[in-house]
mmCIF file of C-alpha atoms in Angstrom:
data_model
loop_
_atom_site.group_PDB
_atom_site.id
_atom_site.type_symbol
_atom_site.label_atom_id
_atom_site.label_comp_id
_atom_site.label_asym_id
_atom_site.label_seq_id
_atom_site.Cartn_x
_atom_site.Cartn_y
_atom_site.Cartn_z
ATOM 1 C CA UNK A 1 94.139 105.522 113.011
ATOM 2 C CA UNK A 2 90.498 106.822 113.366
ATOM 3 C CA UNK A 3 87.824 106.344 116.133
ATOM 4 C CA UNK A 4 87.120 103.008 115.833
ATOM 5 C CA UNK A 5 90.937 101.669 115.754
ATOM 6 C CA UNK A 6 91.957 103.673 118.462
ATOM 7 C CA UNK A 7 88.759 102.195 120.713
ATOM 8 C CA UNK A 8 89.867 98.558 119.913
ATOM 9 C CA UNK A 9 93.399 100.085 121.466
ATOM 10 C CA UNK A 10 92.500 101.265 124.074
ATOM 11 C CA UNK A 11 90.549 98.405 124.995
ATOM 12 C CA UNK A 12 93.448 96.672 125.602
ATOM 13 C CA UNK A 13 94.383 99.501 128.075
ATOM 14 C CA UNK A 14 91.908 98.964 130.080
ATOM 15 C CA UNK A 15 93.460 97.810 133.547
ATOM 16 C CA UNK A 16 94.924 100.419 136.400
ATOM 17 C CA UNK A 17 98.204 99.370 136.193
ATOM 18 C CA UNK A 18 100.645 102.105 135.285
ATOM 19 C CA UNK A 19 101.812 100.831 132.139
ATOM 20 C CA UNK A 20 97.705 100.783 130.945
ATOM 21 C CA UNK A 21 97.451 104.177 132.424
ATOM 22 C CA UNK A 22 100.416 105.413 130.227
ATOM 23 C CA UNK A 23 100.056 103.731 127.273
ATOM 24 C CA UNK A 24 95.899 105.215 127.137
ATOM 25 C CA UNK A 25 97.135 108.604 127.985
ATOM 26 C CA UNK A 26 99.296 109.040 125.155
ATOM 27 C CA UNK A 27 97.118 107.322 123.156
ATOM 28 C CA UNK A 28 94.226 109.402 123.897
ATOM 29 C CA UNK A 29 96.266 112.882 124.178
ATOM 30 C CA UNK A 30 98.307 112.121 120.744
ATOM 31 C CA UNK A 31 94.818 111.873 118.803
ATOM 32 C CA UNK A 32 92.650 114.902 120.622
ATOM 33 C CA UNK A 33 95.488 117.234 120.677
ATOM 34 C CA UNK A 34 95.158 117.059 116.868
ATOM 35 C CA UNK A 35 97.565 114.353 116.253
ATOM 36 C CA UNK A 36 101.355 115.237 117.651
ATOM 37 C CA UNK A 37 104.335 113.779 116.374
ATOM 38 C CA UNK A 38 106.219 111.247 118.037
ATOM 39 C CA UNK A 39 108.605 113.725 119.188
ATOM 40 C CA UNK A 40 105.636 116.381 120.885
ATOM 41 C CA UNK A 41 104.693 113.782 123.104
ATOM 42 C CA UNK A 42 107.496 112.361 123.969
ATOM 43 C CA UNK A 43 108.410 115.826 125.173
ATOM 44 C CA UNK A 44 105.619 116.858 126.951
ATOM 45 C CA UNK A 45 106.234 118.216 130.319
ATOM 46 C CA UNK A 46 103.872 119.192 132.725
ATOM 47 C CA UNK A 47 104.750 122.964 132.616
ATOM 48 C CA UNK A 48 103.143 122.882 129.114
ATOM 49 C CA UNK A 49 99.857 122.086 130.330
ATOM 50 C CA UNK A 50 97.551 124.803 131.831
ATOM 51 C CA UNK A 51 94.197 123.880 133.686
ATOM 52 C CA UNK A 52 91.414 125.936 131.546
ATOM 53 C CA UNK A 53 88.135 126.744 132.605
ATOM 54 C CA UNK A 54 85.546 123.158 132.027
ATOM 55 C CA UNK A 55 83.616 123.152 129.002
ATOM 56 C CA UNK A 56 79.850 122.806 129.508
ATOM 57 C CA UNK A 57 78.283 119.802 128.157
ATOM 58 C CA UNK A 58 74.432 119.697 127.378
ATOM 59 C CA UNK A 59 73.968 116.289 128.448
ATOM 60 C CA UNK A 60 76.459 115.830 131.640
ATOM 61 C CA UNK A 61 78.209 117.479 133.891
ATOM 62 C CA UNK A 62 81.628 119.796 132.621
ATOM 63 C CA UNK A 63 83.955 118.728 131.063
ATOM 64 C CA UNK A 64 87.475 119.408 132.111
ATOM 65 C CA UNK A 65 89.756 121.258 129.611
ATOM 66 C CA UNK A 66 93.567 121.821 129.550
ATOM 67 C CA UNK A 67 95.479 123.801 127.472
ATOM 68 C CA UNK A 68 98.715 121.609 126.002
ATOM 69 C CA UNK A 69 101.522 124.859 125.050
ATOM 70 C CA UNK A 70 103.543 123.449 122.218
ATOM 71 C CA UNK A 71 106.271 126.093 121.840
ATOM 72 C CA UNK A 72 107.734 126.361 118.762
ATOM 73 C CA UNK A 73 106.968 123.353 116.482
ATOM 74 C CA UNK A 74 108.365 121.685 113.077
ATOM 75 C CA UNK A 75 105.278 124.303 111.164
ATOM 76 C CA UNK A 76 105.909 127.707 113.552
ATOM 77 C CA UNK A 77 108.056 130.442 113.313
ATOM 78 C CA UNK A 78 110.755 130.970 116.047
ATOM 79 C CA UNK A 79 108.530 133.539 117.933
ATOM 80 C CA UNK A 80 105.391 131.373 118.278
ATOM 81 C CA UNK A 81 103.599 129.440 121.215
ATOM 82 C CA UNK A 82 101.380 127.146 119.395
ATOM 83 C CA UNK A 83 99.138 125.697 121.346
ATOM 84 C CA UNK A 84 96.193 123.405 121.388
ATOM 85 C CA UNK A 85 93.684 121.917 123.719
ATOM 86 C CA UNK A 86 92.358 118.760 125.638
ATOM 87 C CA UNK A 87 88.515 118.481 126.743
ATOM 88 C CA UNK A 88 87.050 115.821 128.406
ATOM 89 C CA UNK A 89 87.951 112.088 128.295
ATOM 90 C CA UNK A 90 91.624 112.436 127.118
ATOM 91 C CA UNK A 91 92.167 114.857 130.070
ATOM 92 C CA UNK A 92 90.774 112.572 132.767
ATOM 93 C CA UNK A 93 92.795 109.896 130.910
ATOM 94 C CA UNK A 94 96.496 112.316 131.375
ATOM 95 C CA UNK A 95 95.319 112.849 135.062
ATOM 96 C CA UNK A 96 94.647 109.532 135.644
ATOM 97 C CA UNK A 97 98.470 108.966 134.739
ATOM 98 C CA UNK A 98 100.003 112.023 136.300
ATOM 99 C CA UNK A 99 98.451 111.315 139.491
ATOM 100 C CA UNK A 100 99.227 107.169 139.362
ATOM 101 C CA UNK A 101 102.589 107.751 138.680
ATOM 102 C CA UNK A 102 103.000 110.703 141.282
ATOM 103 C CA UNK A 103 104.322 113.706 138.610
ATOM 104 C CA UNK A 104 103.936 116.975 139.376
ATOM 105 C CA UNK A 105 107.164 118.640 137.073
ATOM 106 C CA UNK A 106 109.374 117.495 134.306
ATOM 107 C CA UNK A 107 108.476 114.810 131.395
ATOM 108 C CA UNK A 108 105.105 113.699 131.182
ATOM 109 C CA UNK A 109 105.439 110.487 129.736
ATOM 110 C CA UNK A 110 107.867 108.250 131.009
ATOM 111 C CA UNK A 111 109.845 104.611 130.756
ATOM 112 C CA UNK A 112 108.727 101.658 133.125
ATOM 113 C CA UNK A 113 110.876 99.553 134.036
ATOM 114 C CA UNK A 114 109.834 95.472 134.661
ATOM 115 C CA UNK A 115 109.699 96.381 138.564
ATOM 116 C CA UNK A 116 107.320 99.116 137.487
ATOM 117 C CA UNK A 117 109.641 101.685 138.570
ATOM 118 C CA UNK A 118 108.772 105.250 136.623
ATOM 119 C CA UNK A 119 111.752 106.534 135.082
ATOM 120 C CA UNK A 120 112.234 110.532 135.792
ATOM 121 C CA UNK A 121 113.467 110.415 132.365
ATOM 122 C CA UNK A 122 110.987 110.904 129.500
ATOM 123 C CA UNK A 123 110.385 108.266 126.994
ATOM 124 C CA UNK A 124 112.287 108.296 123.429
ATOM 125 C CA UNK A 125 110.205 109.205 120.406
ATOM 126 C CA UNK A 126 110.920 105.475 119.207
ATOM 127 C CA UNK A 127 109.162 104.147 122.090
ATOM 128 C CA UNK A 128 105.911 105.973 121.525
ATOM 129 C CA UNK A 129 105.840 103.907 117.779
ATOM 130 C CA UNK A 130 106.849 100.576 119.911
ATOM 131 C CA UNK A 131 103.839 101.360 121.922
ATOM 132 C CA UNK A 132 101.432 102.021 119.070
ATOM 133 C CA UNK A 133 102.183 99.028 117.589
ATOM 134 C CA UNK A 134 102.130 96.852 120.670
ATOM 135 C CA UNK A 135 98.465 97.805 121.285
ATOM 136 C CA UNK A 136 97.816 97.170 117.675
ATOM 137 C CA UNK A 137 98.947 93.857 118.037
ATOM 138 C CA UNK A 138 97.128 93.450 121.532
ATOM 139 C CA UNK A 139 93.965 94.491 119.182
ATOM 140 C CA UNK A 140 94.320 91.663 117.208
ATOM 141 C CA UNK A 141 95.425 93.939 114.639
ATOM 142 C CA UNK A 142 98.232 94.083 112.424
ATOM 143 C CA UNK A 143 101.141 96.610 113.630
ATOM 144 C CA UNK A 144 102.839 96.791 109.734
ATOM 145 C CA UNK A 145 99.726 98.788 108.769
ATOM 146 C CA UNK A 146 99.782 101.175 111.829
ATOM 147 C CA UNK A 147 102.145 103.320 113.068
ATOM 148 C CA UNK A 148 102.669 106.667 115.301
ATOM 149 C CA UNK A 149 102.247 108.672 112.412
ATOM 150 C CA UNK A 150 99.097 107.304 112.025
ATOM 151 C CA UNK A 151 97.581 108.908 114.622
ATOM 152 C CA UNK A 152 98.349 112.502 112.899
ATOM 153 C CA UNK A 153 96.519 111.059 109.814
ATOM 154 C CA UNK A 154 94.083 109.663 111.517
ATOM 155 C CA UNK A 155 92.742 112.923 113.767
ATOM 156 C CA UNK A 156 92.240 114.599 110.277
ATOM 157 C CA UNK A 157 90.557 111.758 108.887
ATOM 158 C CA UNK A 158 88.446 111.465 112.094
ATOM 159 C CA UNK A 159 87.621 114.798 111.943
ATOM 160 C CA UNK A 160 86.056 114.492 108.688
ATOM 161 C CA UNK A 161 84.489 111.798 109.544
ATOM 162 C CA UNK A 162 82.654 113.554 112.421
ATOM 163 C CA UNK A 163 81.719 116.791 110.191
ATOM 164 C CA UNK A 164 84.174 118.830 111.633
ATOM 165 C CA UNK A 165 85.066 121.848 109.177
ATOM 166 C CA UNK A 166 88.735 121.951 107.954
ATOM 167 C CA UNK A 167 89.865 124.952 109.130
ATOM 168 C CA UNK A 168 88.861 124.098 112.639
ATOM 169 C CA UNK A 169 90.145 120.554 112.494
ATOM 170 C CA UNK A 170 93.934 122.413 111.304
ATOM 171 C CA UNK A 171 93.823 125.035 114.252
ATOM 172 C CA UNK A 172 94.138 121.730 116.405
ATOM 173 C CA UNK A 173 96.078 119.918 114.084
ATOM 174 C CA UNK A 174 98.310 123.126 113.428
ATOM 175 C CA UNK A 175 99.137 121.559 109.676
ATOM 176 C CA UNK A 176 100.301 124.966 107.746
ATOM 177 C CA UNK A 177 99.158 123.162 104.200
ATOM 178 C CA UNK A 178 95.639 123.433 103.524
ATOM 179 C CA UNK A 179 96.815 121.008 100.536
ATOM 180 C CA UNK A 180 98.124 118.399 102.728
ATOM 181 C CA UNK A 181 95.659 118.268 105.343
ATOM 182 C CA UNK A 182 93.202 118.412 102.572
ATOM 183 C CA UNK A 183 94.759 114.818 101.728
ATOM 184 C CA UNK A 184 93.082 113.274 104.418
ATOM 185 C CA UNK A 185 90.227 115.181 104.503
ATOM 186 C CA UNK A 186 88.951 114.807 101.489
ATOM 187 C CA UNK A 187 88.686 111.421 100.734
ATOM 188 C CA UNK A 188 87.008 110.901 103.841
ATOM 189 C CA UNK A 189 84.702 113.496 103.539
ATOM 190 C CA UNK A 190 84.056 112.876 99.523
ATOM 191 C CA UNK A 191 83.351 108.896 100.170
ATOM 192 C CA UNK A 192 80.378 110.262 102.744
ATOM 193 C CA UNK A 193 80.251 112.994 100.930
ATOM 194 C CA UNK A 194 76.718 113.864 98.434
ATOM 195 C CA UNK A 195 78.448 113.330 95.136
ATOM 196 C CA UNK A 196 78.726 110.098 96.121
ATOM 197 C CA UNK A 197 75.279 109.416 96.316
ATOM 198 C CA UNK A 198 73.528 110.612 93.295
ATOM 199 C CA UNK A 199 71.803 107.198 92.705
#
């Protein structure tokens, strides 16, 4: 799931209504933050993020910035706080949702019900791959070829795509396995890629 799939999802999120709101939060936060799993951002809680200074930008105003504390994670030890960050777009797009849906503690992201009720409970892990592939299919996509997982591939991929070196695009991704994140990387990077072009 690279740039240009996840714009044609997020198209369809496009309205103010608290179920768009949601839906292009976690779409936007599961990429930038490097690609969580299902299961990071279904348990995000607001105590996780910290506010961090703006970033400058050279052709705007700053950007805001949090910081997303993962704890320990599937790749950490025990003693660990991994942690990445959010700058810009996907953090206006997590305030925009925080501040619709009025939460200031506990789970992040959260069920609807058809009333549009917020649940105080946070959404399952499942529900995050329902919600992928709903949008895909919104897209006019297919949702077999997609899924939640995706998105983890996909920042990598992205990433390449965009020049970004490895080892920078793994400190946000916080893969361990230069090997597997290489997997993605490199046949992005090798199909732009000089060696390619000889000719």
């Amino acid at each position: 799931m690279t740039g240009d799939v996840l714009t044609k999802l997020l198209a369809t999120c496009a309205s103010d209504s608290l179920r768009d709101l949601r839906d292009r939060a976690i779409l936007m936060v599961a990429l930038a933050s490097g690609g969580r799993r299902r299961s990071e951002i279904a348990g995000l809680r607001k105590e996780q993020l910290t506010v961090e200074p703006a970033i400058e930008a050279d052709d705007g105003p700053p950007l805001p910035s949090f910081a997303i504390h993962l704890g320990r994670t599937k790749t950490s030890g025990a003693e660990q706080d991994e942690v990445v960050y959010l700058t810009g777009q996907p953090v206006e797009a997590l305030n925009a949702w925080l501040d619709a849906a009025s939460i200031n503690k506990g789970s992040i992201f959260r069920a609807i019900d058809r009333w549009g009720n917020v649940s105080r409970r946070p959404i399952d892990p499942k529900a995050v791959n329902d919600i992928v592939r709903q949008r895909v299919a919104m897209a006019g996509l297919e949702p077999r070829d997609f899924s939640s997982h995706g998105l983890r591939a996909g920042y990598l991929t992205e990433a390449a795509n965009r020049g970004v070196p490895l080892p920078e695009a793994m400190e946000q991704s916080r893969h361990r396995s230069v090997q597997l994140a290489s997997r993605y990387y490199n046949n992005a990077s090798r199909r732009s890629g000089r060696a390619a072009r000889l000719l």
